Amino acid sequence: MYRVIEEESTLLYVDEGTMMSLSLMLCWTSMHLSHQMLYSSPNNSYGIVLRFTERGLAYAVNIAIYKEVPKWKWTKIINVSISNVNETADGVNYWIDKLILNTKPKEPKEGIPNSFSVTIDPTLRCLKVTALDAFASLRGKVQCHNLTGDEKQNCSVIVKTPWSFRVNIDRDKDGYLMSHMCNSTDKCAIPSSDPALYPTIEFSNCTRSEKKVCARGKSTFEELFIEHRLNETLNGLKKEACVLIEKFVNKNLTMLLRNKIDLIPNINKTFTIDLLMPKKPLYNESYIDTFHKGTVSWYTTDEIYKTTPISNYDLPYNNRMLYLWASGDTIKAFLEGFQIHGNLHQKITAEDLKNGGLNTTCQTGVCVGRLVPLLAEKYPNHYIDLDLYSLETPDVKFEQNLAVIKGKIVMFAYVRDPVQKHDIETIGIAKLNGKVSMQIKLWVNGSTLHAVVDAIDPYLENIDSSISDFNVQTVNFIIRSAVIVTVEPLLNEFGKTGFGIPVAHVELYNSTIELRKDIILIGSDLVHIEK
């Protein structure tokens, strides 16, 4: 028989559902990678791939401009106006008192960009950002006068003049995300050089006119106005505007990409993740893939845990805004950190079981004392407490969209007088060694990860006890009626509540999670929120 003096301690109880949740905290938005993640693996391998789809990039650009541009004094751009237009075309005089640029962008909602579109050019490795709607519409009132019939018509007029600039999203020499203007002839096109986006004029809300005066010379007026007035105004604006745009892209947007939100400089002050980029992004017509080291380190000691790099990745999806492809070893790295620092531990007391299964004396039903009479005789009206520890870093595999976690455990059983306080002497009665396998189902609902235990399968290898009859039958009863009955509901309660994915200013929706062999694949749409 051996005795153990228990001392009060604060223990971090971590279940496998939490382990899976931690993987989602790697990264979730294209706009924010932190300078603080400086821990690097010694080679150019990568453990995380992020896919930013065209729709996700468009949403991010709209949010960035909506939130950031008003902070800077771009008066030469946002205060553009054209006054006193007086032009005659095909016998119709067009008089416009003033045209004013509509500079108040709409905030994108539900993933729908409003003011800027984004297309990806894999050849130039650039994003073409085109201003539409608010930033490309001059609005005013026009009076059309028929010179021969002295008939007049009033209309609202919108001059649409899209403009664009090209941005390259890349990595700098140190592996940080950066942006700069593309090296192309149309890197800043005011107006757009795209024939499909040539300036146009639209009349609407016109007063009644039998001869439709404004429509009579519209095409000729459009040519004259665009050639002589609009292009002259835009050409005078272009040089200064493009300097400001280039400054925004090269400096402000780069800072925004890196530092706007410290996404995960640490995870609950426990882990850090290395998101440095060992290779350049891959450009496709529908998405951009970025590659990150994904090394996991202990927050307080910089202790690095081994992860297996991704040798190749098969990601056929692009219908969500963002995808995360992560090595399954990332989960094992979290478990290794918890294992090394003694945090994979669960304590079960007799009070945790409502049926009294861990009592040495029971009037009805089945308890440990009824199965082991010597225990009931020697310690009547006592409680049995259990301490479970992981002996080595658990292994993690993904099978049929289940997370399968296997590990070696040791369980100590103690007898305790419930009348006495918990911190007094307790008596060890058994040491049990074995293995455990746990299958967990995972799903994502919005910004919350949920989990449920599909199965727990323990396997005992050795029982060491001075109490006779403390045998396999007794231990199986303890495991089935105490350990599983206690641990599984705790895990499922956690899984039901879920684990919120802590990404500032971003809420996830339409989220999916897919577990492949040694791979975690997560897809989601995003919406910007103020917190």
Short mmCIF file of C-alpha atoms in Angstrom, two decimals:
data_model
loop_
_atom_site.label_atom_id
_atom_site.label_comp_id
_atom_site.label_asym_id
_atom_site.label_seq_id
_atom_site.Cartn_x
_atom_site.Cartn_y
_atom_site.Cartn_z
CA MET A 1 0.00 0.00 0.00
CA TYR A 2 1.26 3.48 -0.75
CA ARG A 3 0.17 6.89 0.49
CA VAL A 4 -0.03 10.17 -1.36
CA ILE A 5 -0.36 13.60 0.20
CA GLU A 6 -2.48 15.75 -2.14
CA GLU A 7 -1.79 19.45 -2.33
CA GLU A 8 -4.06 22.08 -3.77
CA SER A 9 -3.02 22.98 -7.29
CA THR A 10 -4.43 24.70 -10.30
CA LEU A 11 -4.60 22.37 -13.27
CA LEU A 12 -5.51 23.12 -16.85
CA TYR A 13 -7.99 20.47 -17.93
CA VAL A 14 -7.89 20.17 -21.71
CA ASP A 15 -10.08 17.77 -23.65
CA GLU A 16 -9.74 16.63 -27.22
CA GLY A 17 -12.56 18.86 -28.37
CA THR A 18 -10.52 21.81 -27.24
CA MET A 19 -7.53 20.48 -29.15
CA MET A 20 -9.53 20.48 -32.36
CA SER A 21 -10.84 23.95 -31.62
CA LEU A 22 -7.34 25.32 -31.29
CA SER A 23 -6.57 24.45 -34.89
CA LEU A 24 -9.20 26.89 -36.10
CA MET A 25 -7.37 29.75 -34.40
CA LEU A 26 -4.50 29.57 -36.88
CA CYS A 27 -5.82 32.24 -39.21
CA TRP A 28 -9.12 33.40 -40.66
CA THR A 29 -8.87 36.57 -42.69
CA SER A 30 -6.80 37.87 -45.51
CA MET A 31 -6.32 41.30 -44.06
CA HIS A 32 -4.39 40.59 -40.91
CA LEU A 33 -1.12 38.75 -40.21
CA SER A 34 0.89 39.73 -37.15
CA HIS A 35 4.51 40.90 -37.00
CA GLN A 36 4.78 39.28 -33.59
CA MET A 37 4.95 35.69 -34.93
CA LEU A 38 8.69 35.34 -35.24
CA TYR A 39 9.30 31.66 -34.55
CA SER A 40 10.59 29.95 -37.69
CA SER A 41 11.42 26.44 -38.78
CA PRO A 42 14.84 26.09 -40.41
CA ASN A 43 13.66 25.21 -43.91
CA ASN A 44 11.24 26.42 -46.55
CA SER A 45 8.49 23.94 -45.73
CA TYR A 46 4.95 24.99 -44.91
CA GLY A 47 2.21 23.54 -42.74
CA ILE A 48 -0.64 25.93 -43.55
CA VAL A 49 -2.17 27.00 -46.85
CA LEU A 50 -4.67 29.85 -46.98
CA ARG A 51 -6.86 30.29 -50.04
CA PHE A 52 -8.32 33.75 -50.60
CA THR A 53 -10.97 33.50 -53.31
CA GLU A 54 -11.86 36.33 -55.66
CA ARG A 55 -15.08 36.96 -53.77
CA GLY A 56 -13.25 37.05 -50.45
CA LEU A 57 -10.62 39.43 -51.82
CA ALA A 58 -13.33 41.74 -53.20
CA TYR A 59 -15.03 41.83 -49.83
CA ALA A 60 -11.73 42.53 -48.04
CA VAL A 61 -10.85 45.35 -50.45
CA ASN A 62 -14.26 46.97 -49.99
CA ILE A 63 -13.95 46.77 -46.21
CA ALA A 64 -10.39 48.14 -46.26
CA ILE A 65 -11.34 51.11 -48.41
CA TYR A 66 -14.59 51.73 -46.58
CA LYS A 67 -12.82 51.78 -43.21
CA GLU A 68 -9.43 53.25 -44.09
CA VAL A 69 -9.80 55.73 -46.96
CA PRO A 70 -12.00 58.23 -45.06
CA LYS A 71 -9.19 58.59 -42.50
CA TRP A 72 -6.90 60.16 -45.10
CA LYS A 73 -7.42 63.53 -46.76
CA TRP A 74 -7.85 62.49 -50.37
CA THR A 75 -9.54 65.78 -51.21
CA LYS A 76 -8.34 65.78 -54.82
CA ILE A 77 -10.15 62.51 -55.39
CA ILE A 78 -13.26 62.69 -53.26
CA ASN A 79 -14.13 66.32 -54.09
CA VAL A 80 -14.10 66.03 -57.88
CA SER A 81 -16.82 68.08 -59.57
CA ILE A 82 -17.55 69.42 -63.05
CA SER A 83 -19.59 72.62 -63.35
CA ASN A 84 -21.34 74.57 -66.12
CA VAL A 85 -21.60 72.00 -68.88
CA ASN A 86 -23.09 73.74 -71.92
CA GLU A 87 -22.98 71.56 -75.04
CA THR A 88 -25.04 71.41 -78.21
CA ALA A 89 -25.43 68.13 -80.07
CA ASP A 90 -27.85 67.26 -82.91
CA GLY A 91 -29.99 70.35 -82.35
CA VAL A 92 -30.28 69.81 -78.60
CA ASN A 93 -28.60 71.98 -75.99
CA TYR A 94 -27.53 70.14 -72.85
CA TRP A 95 -27.11 72.31 -69.79
CA ILE A 96 -25.69 70.88 -66.54
CA ASP A 97 -25.14 73.20 -63.60
CA LYS A 98 -22.81 70.82 -61.72
CA LEU A 99 -21.75 67.17 -61.61
CA ILE A 100 -20.50 65.91 -58.26
CA LEU A 101 -18.67 62.67 -57.52
CA ASN A 102 -20.71 60.46 -55.23
CA THR A 103 -17.99 59.61 -52.70
CA LYS A 104 -19.85 57.89 -49.91
CA PRO A 105 -19.28 54.15 -50.39
CA LYS A 106 -21.76 51.60 -49.21
CA GLU A 107 -20.55 49.13 -46.60
CA PRO A 108 -20.45 45.62 -48.04
CA LYS A 109 -22.97 43.32 -46.42
CA GLU A 110 -23.29 39.55 -46.55
CA GLY A 111 -20.23 39.21 -48.71
CA ILE A 112 -21.53 41.43 -51.54
CA PRO A 113 -19.01 44.09 -52.65
CA ASN A 114 -20.67 47.37 -53.62
CA SER A 115 -18.11 49.98 -54.61
CA PHE A 116 -15.07 48.05 -55.88
CA SER A 117 -14.70 44.88 -57.90
CA VAL A 118 -11.63 42.63 -57.89
CA THR A 119 -10.32 40.36 -60.63
CA ILE A 120 -7.18 38.24 -60.46
CA ASP A 121 -4.58 38.28 -63.24
CA PRO A 122 -2.33 35.20 -62.83
CA THR A 123 0.01 36.33 -65.63
CA LEU A 124 0.84 39.68 -64.03
CA ARG A 125 0.36 38.24 -60.50
CA CYS A 126 -1.91 41.16 -59.72
CA LEU A 127 -5.32 42.05 -58.41
CA LYS A 128 -7.16 44.54 -60.58
CA VAL A 129 -9.25 46.73 -58.28
CA THR A 130 -11.91 48.66 -60.20
CA ALA A 131 -13.88 51.52 -58.68
CA LEU A 132 -17.57 51.27 -59.47
CA ASP A 133 -20.75 52.83 -58.14
CA ALA A 134 -19.94 55.37 -55.41
CA PHE A 135 -16.35 56.17 -56.35
CA ALA A 136 -17.04 56.26 -60.08
CA SER A 137 -20.34 58.14 -60.50
CA LEU A 138 -20.73 61.85 -61.18
CA ARG A 139 -24.32 62.86 -60.53
CA GLY A 140 -26.34 65.98 -61.30
CA LYS A 141 -29.32 67.47 -63.17
CA VAL A 142 -29.51 68.17 -66.90
CA GLN A 143 -31.86 70.40 -68.90
CA CYS A 144 -32.25 69.46 -72.56
CA HIS A 145 -33.50 72.24 -74.91
CA ASN A 146 -34.74 71.44 -78.43
CA LEU A 147 -33.40 74.43 -80.40
CA THR A 148 -35.92 74.09 -83.25
CA GLY A 149 -39.08 73.29 -81.36
CA ASP A 150 -38.34 75.22 -78.16
CA GLU A 151 -39.23 72.15 -76.10
CA LYS A 152 -37.42 71.43 -72.82
CA GLN A 153 -36.95 68.29 -70.75
CA ASN A 154 -35.33 67.87 -67.33
CA CYS A 155 -33.58 64.68 -66.22
CA SER A 156 -31.23 63.31 -63.61
CA VAL A 157 -27.86 62.50 -65.13
CA ILE A 158 -25.25 59.97 -64.01
CA VAL A 159 -21.82 59.92 -65.63
CA LYS A 160 -20.22 56.57 -64.86
CA THR A 161 -16.45 56.66 -65.18
CA PRO A 162 -14.88 53.52 -63.66
CA TRP A 163 -11.19 53.70 -62.78
CA SER A 164 -8.83 51.02 -61.60
CA PHE A 165 -5.46 50.21 -60.08
CA ARG A 166 -3.45 47.01 -59.83
CA VAL A 167 -2.10 45.51 -56.62
CA ASN A 168 0.38 42.70 -56.09
CA ILE A 169 -0.03 40.67 -52.87
CA ASP A 170 3.31 39.03 -52.13
CA ARG A 171 5.89 38.26 -49.45
CA ASP A 172 8.86 40.45 -48.62
CA LYS A 173 12.40 39.13 -48.17
CA ASP A 174 11.72 38.38 -44.49
CA GLY A 175 8.59 36.35 -45.20
CA TYR A 176 5.97 38.93 -44.22
CA LEU A 177 2.85 39.66 -46.23
CA MET A 178 3.12 42.85 -48.28
CA SER A 179 1.41 44.76 -51.08
CA HIS A 180 2.68 47.08 -53.80
CA MET A 181 1.52 48.53 -57.10
CA CYS A 182 1.98 46.21 -60.04
CA ASN A 183 4.57 47.04 -62.65
CA SER A 184 2.23 47.46 -65.60
CA THR A 185 1.22 50.27 -67.95
CA ASP A 186 -2.28 50.42 -66.48
CA LYS A 187 -1.29 50.09 -62.83
CA CYS A 188 -3.30 53.26 -62.18
CA ALA A 189 -5.93 53.90 -64.86
CA ILE A 190 -8.11 57.01 -64.42
CA PRO A 191 -10.40 56.45 -66.22
CA SER A 192 -10.16 52.71 -66.72
CA SER A 193 -8.35 51.54 -69.84
CA ASP A 194 -10.70 48.59 -70.14
CA PRO A 195 -13.02 49.11 -73.18
CA ALA A 196 -15.79 47.36 -71.27
CA LEU A 197 -15.55 50.04 -68.59
CA TYR A 198 -15.48 53.09 -70.88
CA PRO A 199 -17.32 56.12 -69.41
CA THR A 200 -21.05 56.25 -70.09
CA ILE A 201 -23.87 58.74 -69.52
CA GLU A 202 -27.33 57.79 -68.31
CA PHE A 203 -30.47 59.94 -68.06
CA SER A 204 -33.23 58.99 -65.60
CA ASN A 205 -36.26 60.46 -63.85
CA CYS A 206 -36.98 62.57 -66.93
CA THR A 207 -40.00 64.87 -67.16
CA ARG A 208 -42.59 63.93 -69.73
CA SER A 209 -41.67 64.86 -73.29
CA GLU A 210 -43.29 63.60 -76.46
CA LYS A 211 -40.10 64.11 -78.46
CA LYS A 212 -37.84 62.77 -75.69
CA VAL A 213 -35.51 65.70 -76.13
CA CYS A 214 -32.62 64.40 -73.99
CA ALA A 215 -32.48 61.10 -75.85
CA ARG A 216 -32.36 62.77 -79.28
CA GLY A 217 -28.70 63.79 -79.25
CA LYS A 218 -27.50 61.63 -76.38
CA SER A 219 -24.85 59.60 -78.24
CA THR A 220 -23.23 62.69 -79.79
CA PHE A 221 -23.38 64.60 -76.51
CA GLU A 222 -21.78 61.66 -74.72
CA GLU A 223 -18.85 61.64 -77.17
CA LEU A 224 -18.31 65.40 -76.93
CA PHE A 225 -18.61 65.54 -73.16
CA ILE A 226 -16.30 62.59 -72.52
CA GLU A 227 -13.68 63.78 -74.99
CA HIS A 228 -13.59 67.49 -74.08
CA ARG A 229 -14.70 67.79 -70.49
CA LEU A 230 -14.49 64.48 -68.63
CA ASN A 231 -11.11 63.31 -69.94
CA GLU A 232 -9.66 66.77 -69.40
CA THR A 233 -10.78 66.74 -65.78
CA LEU A 234 -9.60 63.20 -65.13
CA ASN A 235 -6.24 63.71 -66.83
CA GLY A 236 -5.61 66.70 -64.59
CA LEU A 237 -6.54 64.58 -61.58
CA LYS A 238 -4.70 61.41 -62.58
CA LYS A 239 -1.11 62.29 -61.66
CA GLU A 240 -1.82 63.40 -58.12
CA ALA A 241 -4.47 60.75 -57.52
CA CYS A 242 -2.19 57.93 -58.64
CA VAL A 243 0.56 59.12 -56.29
CA LEU A 244 -1.90 58.89 -53.40
CA ILE A 245 -3.16 55.49 -54.50
CA GLU A 246 0.39 54.14 -54.80
CA LYS A 247 1.18 55.43 -51.31
CA PHE A 248 -1.95 53.75 -49.99
CA VAL A 249 -1.09 50.41 -51.61
CA ASN A 250 2.65 50.34 -50.87
CA LYS A 251 2.53 51.69 -47.34
CA ASN A 252 -0.89 51.83 -45.73
CA LEU A 253 -2.30 48.64 -47.23
CA THR A 254 0.86 46.72 -46.33
CA MET A 255 0.57 47.94 -42.74
CA LEU A 256 -3.10 47.01 -42.75
CA LEU A 257 -2.34 43.51 -44.01
CA ARG A 258 0.19 42.96 -41.24
CA ASN A 259 -0.98 44.84 -38.21
CA LYS A 260 -4.61 45.91 -38.37
CA ILE A 261 -5.61 42.97 -36.18
CA ASP A 262 -3.16 40.86 -34.18
CA LEU A 263 -4.95 37.74 -35.29
CA ILE A 264 -3.23 35.24 -33.01
CA PRO A 265 0.06 36.50 -31.61
CA ASN A 266 -0.76 33.92 -28.97
CA ILE A 267 -3.53 31.44 -28.23
CA ASN A 268 -4.79 32.08 -24.72
CA LYS A 269 -1.19 32.92 -23.75
CA THR A 270 -0.35 29.26 -24.28
CA PHE A 271 0.83 28.84 -27.88
CA THR A 272 2.19 30.95 -30.71
CA ILE A 273 1.90 30.09 -34.39
CA ASP A 274 4.50 30.94 -37.03
CA LEU A 275 2.67 32.41 -40.02
CA LEU A 276 5.75 33.58 -41.90
CA MET A 277 5.67 32.78 -45.60
CA PRO A 278 8.48 30.51 -46.89
CA LYS A 279 7.44 30.89 -50.54
CA LYS A 280 5.60 33.32 -52.79
CA PRO A 281 1.82 33.16 -53.18
CA LEU A 282 0.29 31.17 -56.01
CA TYR A 283 -2.04 33.12 -58.32
CA ASN A 284 -5.03 31.57 -60.06
CA GLU A 285 -7.89 33.20 -61.96
CA SER A 286 -10.26 32.41 -59.08
CA TYR A 287 -8.06 32.60 -55.98
CA ILE A 288 -4.68 33.31 -54.38
CA ASP A 289 -3.00 30.68 -52.21
CA THR A 290 -0.51 31.78 -49.55
CA PHE A 291 1.85 29.40 -47.76
CA HIS A 292 2.79 29.65 -44.07
CA LYS A 293 5.20 27.70 -41.88
CA GLY A 294 2.56 26.78 -39.27
CA THR A 295 5.13 25.93 -36.57
CA VAL A 296 3.62 25.69 -33.06
CA SER A 297 5.57 27.04 -30.05
CA TRP A 298 4.93 27.24 -26.31
CA TYR A 299 4.11 30.85 -25.46
CA THR A 300 6.34 31.35 -22.41
CA THR A 301 9.42 29.35 -23.46
CA ASP A 302 9.50 29.54 -27.28
CA GLU A 303 9.71 25.75 -27.22
CA ILE A 304 9.01 24.52 -30.77
CA TYR A 305 7.03 21.34 -31.46
CA LYS A 306 7.59 19.20 -34.50
CA THR A 307 5.05 19.30 -37.31
CA THR A 308 5.17 17.44 -40.60
CA PRO A 309 5.17 19.85 -43.57
CA ILE A 310 2.57 19.58 -46.29
CA SER A 311 4.18 17.94 -49.33
CA ASN A 312 1.31 18.76 -51.67
CA TYR A 313 -2.25 19.90 -51.26
CA ASP A 314 -5.42 19.19 -53.18
CA LEU A 315 -7.88 22.01 -52.67
CA PRO A 316 -10.55 21.94 -55.39
CA TYR A 317 -12.87 24.50 -53.78
CA ASN A 318 -13.32 28.23 -54.36
CA ASN A 319 -16.97 28.95 -53.48
CA ARG A 320 -16.21 30.29 -49.97
CA MET A 321 -14.34 33.50 -49.24
CA LEU A 322 -11.54 31.79 -47.35
CA TYR A 323 -10.13 28.28 -46.96
CA LEU A 324 -7.65 26.95 -44.43
CA TRP A 325 -5.66 23.82 -45.27
CA ALA A 326 -3.60 22.72 -42.27
CA SER A 327 -1.44 19.73 -41.48
CA GLY A 328 -3.05 17.36 -38.99
CA ASP A 329 0.24 17.43 -37.11
CA THR A 330 -0.73 20.90 -35.92
CA ILE A 331 -3.20 19.26 -33.54
CA LYS A 332 -0.54 16.84 -32.35
CA ALA A 333 1.80 19.78 -31.74
CA PHE A 334 -0.79 21.33 -29.42
CA LEU A 335 -1.14 18.02 -27.61
CA GLU A 336 2.64 17.69 -27.32
CA GLY A 337 2.84 21.09 -25.65
CA PHE A 338 0.13 20.19 -23.17
CA GLN A 339 1.74 16.79 -22.58
CA ILE A 340 5.21 18.22 -21.88
CA HIS A 341 3.81 20.82 -19.52
CA GLY A 342 1.62 18.34 -17.63
CA ASN A 343 -1.75 19.68 -18.67
CA LEU A 344 -3.37 16.52 -20.05
CA HIS A 345 -4.95 15.55 -16.75
CA GLN A 346 -8.47 14.88 -15.55
CA LYS A 347 -9.53 14.41 -11.93
CA ILE A 348 -12.76 12.55 -11.15
CA THR A 349 -14.17 12.58 -7.64
CA ALA A 350 -16.91 10.38 -6.20
CA GLU A 351 -19.15 13.45 -6.01
CA ASP A 352 -19.01 13.71 -9.81
CA LEU A 353 -21.11 10.53 -10.08
CA LYS A 354 -24.73 10.98 -9.13
CA ASN A 355 -25.32 7.23 -8.81
CA GLY A 356 -22.72 6.72 -6.06
CA GLY A 357 -20.73 4.30 -8.19
CA LEU A 358 -17.43 5.34 -6.59
CA ASN A 359 -18.62 4.74 -3.02
CA THR A 360 -17.23 1.93 -0.88
CA THR A 361 -20.64 1.41 0.74
CA CYS A 362 -23.94 1.31 -1.14
CA GLN A 363 -27.43 0.38 0.04
CA THR A 364 -28.85 -0.21 -3.44
CA GLY A 365 -27.44 -0.58 -6.90
CA VAL A 366 -23.83 -1.30 -7.72
CA CYS A 367 -20.77 0.47 -6.37
CA VAL A 368 -17.06 -0.27 -6.06
CA GLY A 369 -17.52 -1.53 -2.50
CA ARG A 370 -20.05 -4.15 -3.56
CA LEU A 371 -17.67 -5.44 -6.24
CA VAL A 372 -14.68 -5.41 -3.86
CA PRO A 373 -15.92 -6.53 -0.41
CA LEU A 374 -12.45 -6.12 1.13
CA LEU A 375 -12.49 -2.45 0.15
CA ALA A 376 -15.92 -1.97 1.76
CA GLU A 377 -14.78 -3.79 4.89
CA LYS A 378 -11.53 -1.86 5.27
CA TYR A 379 -12.85 1.58 4.28
CA PRO A 380 -16.59 1.72 4.99
CA ASN A 381 -18.47 4.83 3.89
CA HIS A 382 -15.47 6.15 1.98
CA TYR A 383 -15.19 7.64 -1.48
CA ILE A 384 -12.97 6.61 -4.37
CA ASP A 385 -11.32 9.42 -6.38
CA LEU A 386 -9.55 8.94 -9.70
CA ASP A 387 -6.67 10.82 -11.33
CA LEU A 388 -6.09 10.31 -15.06
CA TYR A 389 -2.86 11.34 -16.78
CA SER A 390 -1.61 11.01 -20.32
CA LEU A 391 1.73 9.13 -20.45
CA GLU A 392 2.81 10.35 -23.88
CA THR A 393 1.71 12.74 -26.58
CA PRO A 394 -1.54 11.37 -28.04
CA ASP A 395 -1.62 10.47 -31.70
CA VAL A 396 -4.20 12.14 -33.96
CA LYS A 397 -5.60 10.68 -37.16
CA PHE A 398 -8.57 11.58 -39.31
CA GLU A 399 -10.80 8.77 -40.51
CA GLN A 400 -14.13 9.15 -42.33
CA ASN A 401 -14.43 12.75 -41.17
CA LEU A 402 -13.81 11.76 -37.54
CA ALA A 403 -10.91 12.88 -35.37
CA VAL A 404 -9.44 9.73 -33.84
CA ILE A 405 -7.20 10.42 -30.83
CA LYS A 406 -5.20 7.57 -29.29
CA GLY A 407 -2.90 7.64 -26.31
CA LYS A 408 -1.47 5.86 -23.30
CA ILE A 409 -2.89 6.68 -19.89
CA VAL A 410 -2.24 5.95 -16.25
CA MET A 411 -5.03 6.15 -13.68
CA PHE A 412 -4.54 6.33 -9.93
CA ALA A 413 -7.35 5.36 -7.55
CA TYR A 414 -7.47 6.87 -4.05
CA VAL A 415 -9.72 6.21 -1.09
CA ARG A 416 -10.95 9.22 0.88
CA ASP A 417 -13.06 9.82 3.97
CA PRO A 418 -15.81 12.22 2.81
CA VAL A 419 -16.13 13.66 6.30
CA GLN A 420 -12.56 14.94 6.14
CA LYS A 421 -11.29 17.79 3.97
CA HIS A 422 -9.85 17.11 0.53
CA ASP A 423 -6.35 18.32 1.38
CA ILE A 424 -5.73 15.75 4.11
CA GLU A 425 -3.96 12.43 3.61
CA THR A 426 -5.48 10.16 0.98
CA ILE A 427 -4.67 6.51 0.42
CA GLY A 428 -3.66 5.08 -2.92
CA ILE A 429 -5.29 1.73 -3.64
CA ALA A 430 -4.53 1.07 -7.30
CA LYS A 431 -2.50 2.08 -10.31
CA LEU A 432 -3.90 1.25 -13.75
CA ASN A 433 -2.06 1.45 -17.06
CA GLY A 434 -3.72 1.25 -20.43
CA LYS A 435 -4.65 2.84 -23.71
CA VAL A 436 -7.62 4.87 -24.82
CA SER A 437 -9.05 5.67 -28.23
CA MET A 438 -11.57 8.44 -28.72
CA GLN A 439 -13.56 9.30 -31.85
CA ILE A 440 -14.88 12.84 -32.14
CA LYS A 441 -17.29 14.33 -34.66
CA LEU A 442 -16.79 18.00 -35.49
CA TRP A 443 -18.90 20.62 -37.20
CA VAL A 444 -18.90 24.39 -37.53
CA ASN A 445 -21.93 26.60 -37.03
CA GLY A 446 -21.14 30.19 -37.93
CA SER A 447 -18.20 31.28 -35.80
CA THR A 448 -18.53 28.37 -33.38
CA LEU A 449 -16.89 24.96 -33.53
CA HIS A 450 -18.96 22.11 -32.07
CA ALA A 451 -17.91 18.57 -31.18
CA VAL A 452 -19.50 15.39 -29.91
CA VAL A 453 -17.86 12.19 -28.68
CA ASP A 454 -18.75 9.38 -31.05
CA ALA A 455 -17.00 6.64 -29.05
CA ILE A 456 -14.52 6.10 -26.21
CA ASP A 457 -12.70 2.78 -26.18
CA PRO A 458 -10.34 2.09 -23.23
CA TYR A 459 -8.00 -0.90 -23.10
CA LEU A 460 -6.28 -1.95 -19.85
CA GLU A 461 -2.78 -3.39 -19.95
CA ASN A 462 -1.80 -3.60 -16.28
CA ILE A 463 -3.43 -3.38 -12.82
CA ASP A 464 -1.28 -2.85 -9.73
CA SER A 465 -3.20 -2.98 -6.45
CA SER A 466 -2.71 -4.33 -2.93
CA ILE A 467 -6.47 -4.85 -2.67
CA SER A 468 -7.50 -8.34 -3.72
CA ASP A 469 -10.40 -8.56 -6.13
CA PHE A 470 -9.36 -5.19 -7.56
CA ASN A 471 -9.30 -6.92 -10.92
CA VAL A 472 -10.31 -6.43 -14.53
CA GLN A 473 -14.01 -6.76 -13.73
CA THR A 474 -13.82 -4.08 -11.07
CA VAL A 475 -11.73 -1.78 -13.20
CA ASN A 476 -14.04 -2.18 -16.19
CA PHE A 477 -16.92 -1.18 -13.94
CA ILE A 478 -15.00 1.89 -12.81
CA ILE A 479 -14.16 2.85 -16.37
CA ARG A 480 -17.65 2.28 -17.72
CA SER A 481 -19.64 3.72 -14.84
CA ALA A 482 -17.22 6.41 -13.71
CA VAL A 483 -14.66 7.52 -16.27
CA ILE A 484 -16.75 7.34 -19.44
CA VAL A 485 -19.96 8.38 -17.69
CA THR A 486 -18.15 11.43 -16.31
CA VAL A 487 -15.77 12.40 -19.09
CA GLU A 488 -18.05 11.91 -22.10
CA PRO A 489 -20.83 14.23 -20.84
CA LEU A 490 -18.20 16.85 -19.97
CA LEU A 491 -16.83 16.70 -23.49
CA ASN A 492 -20.28 16.72 -25.05
CA GLU A 493 -21.40 19.63 -22.90
CA PHE A 494 -18.38 21.53 -24.12
CA GLY A 495 -19.15 20.47 -27.67
CA LYS A 496 -22.78 21.52 -27.40
CA THR A 497 -21.85 24.98 -26.15
CA GLY A 498 -19.12 25.15 -28.73
CA PHE A 499 -15.92 27.07 -28.96
CA GLY A 500 -16.05 30.58 -30.40
CA ILE A 501 -13.37 31.23 -32.98
CA PRO A 502 -11.67 34.40 -31.66
CA VAL A 503 -11.08 36.54 -34.73
CA ALA A 504 -11.55 40.23 -33.99
CA HIS A 505 -13.92 42.22 -36.22
CA VAL A 506 -14.88 39.14 -38.24
CA GLU A 507 -17.86 36.83 -37.98
CA LEU A 508 -17.98 33.56 -39.86
CA TYR A 509 -20.95 32.05 -41.67
CA ASN A 510 -21.55 29.25 -44.18
CA SER A 511 -18.64 27.49 -42.47
CA THR A 512 -17.61 23.93 -43.28
CA ILE A 513 -14.99 21.56 -41.88
CA GLU A 514 -13.58 18.52 -43.62
CA LEU A 515 -11.16 16.01 -42.11
CA ARG A 516 -9.02 14.12 -44.56
CA LYS A 517 -6.03 11.89 -43.95
CA ASP A 518 -3.69 14.02 -41.82
CA ILE A 519 -5.36 17.18 -43.09
CA ILE A 520 -7.84 19.73 -41.72
CA LEU A 521 -9.78 21.70 -44.35
CA ILE A 522 -11.98 24.58 -43.24
CA GLY A 523 -13.96 26.93 -45.48
CA SER A 524 -15.97 29.96 -44.50
CA ASP A 525 -17.53 33.20 -45.61
CA LEU A 526 -16.79 36.30 -43.56
CA VAL A 527 -18.61 39.43 -42.52
CA HIS A 528 -16.94 42.42 -40.91
CA ILE A 529 -18.35 43.56 -37.58
CA GLU A 530 -17.37 46.15 -35.01
CA LYS A 531 -16.70 44.71 -31.54
#
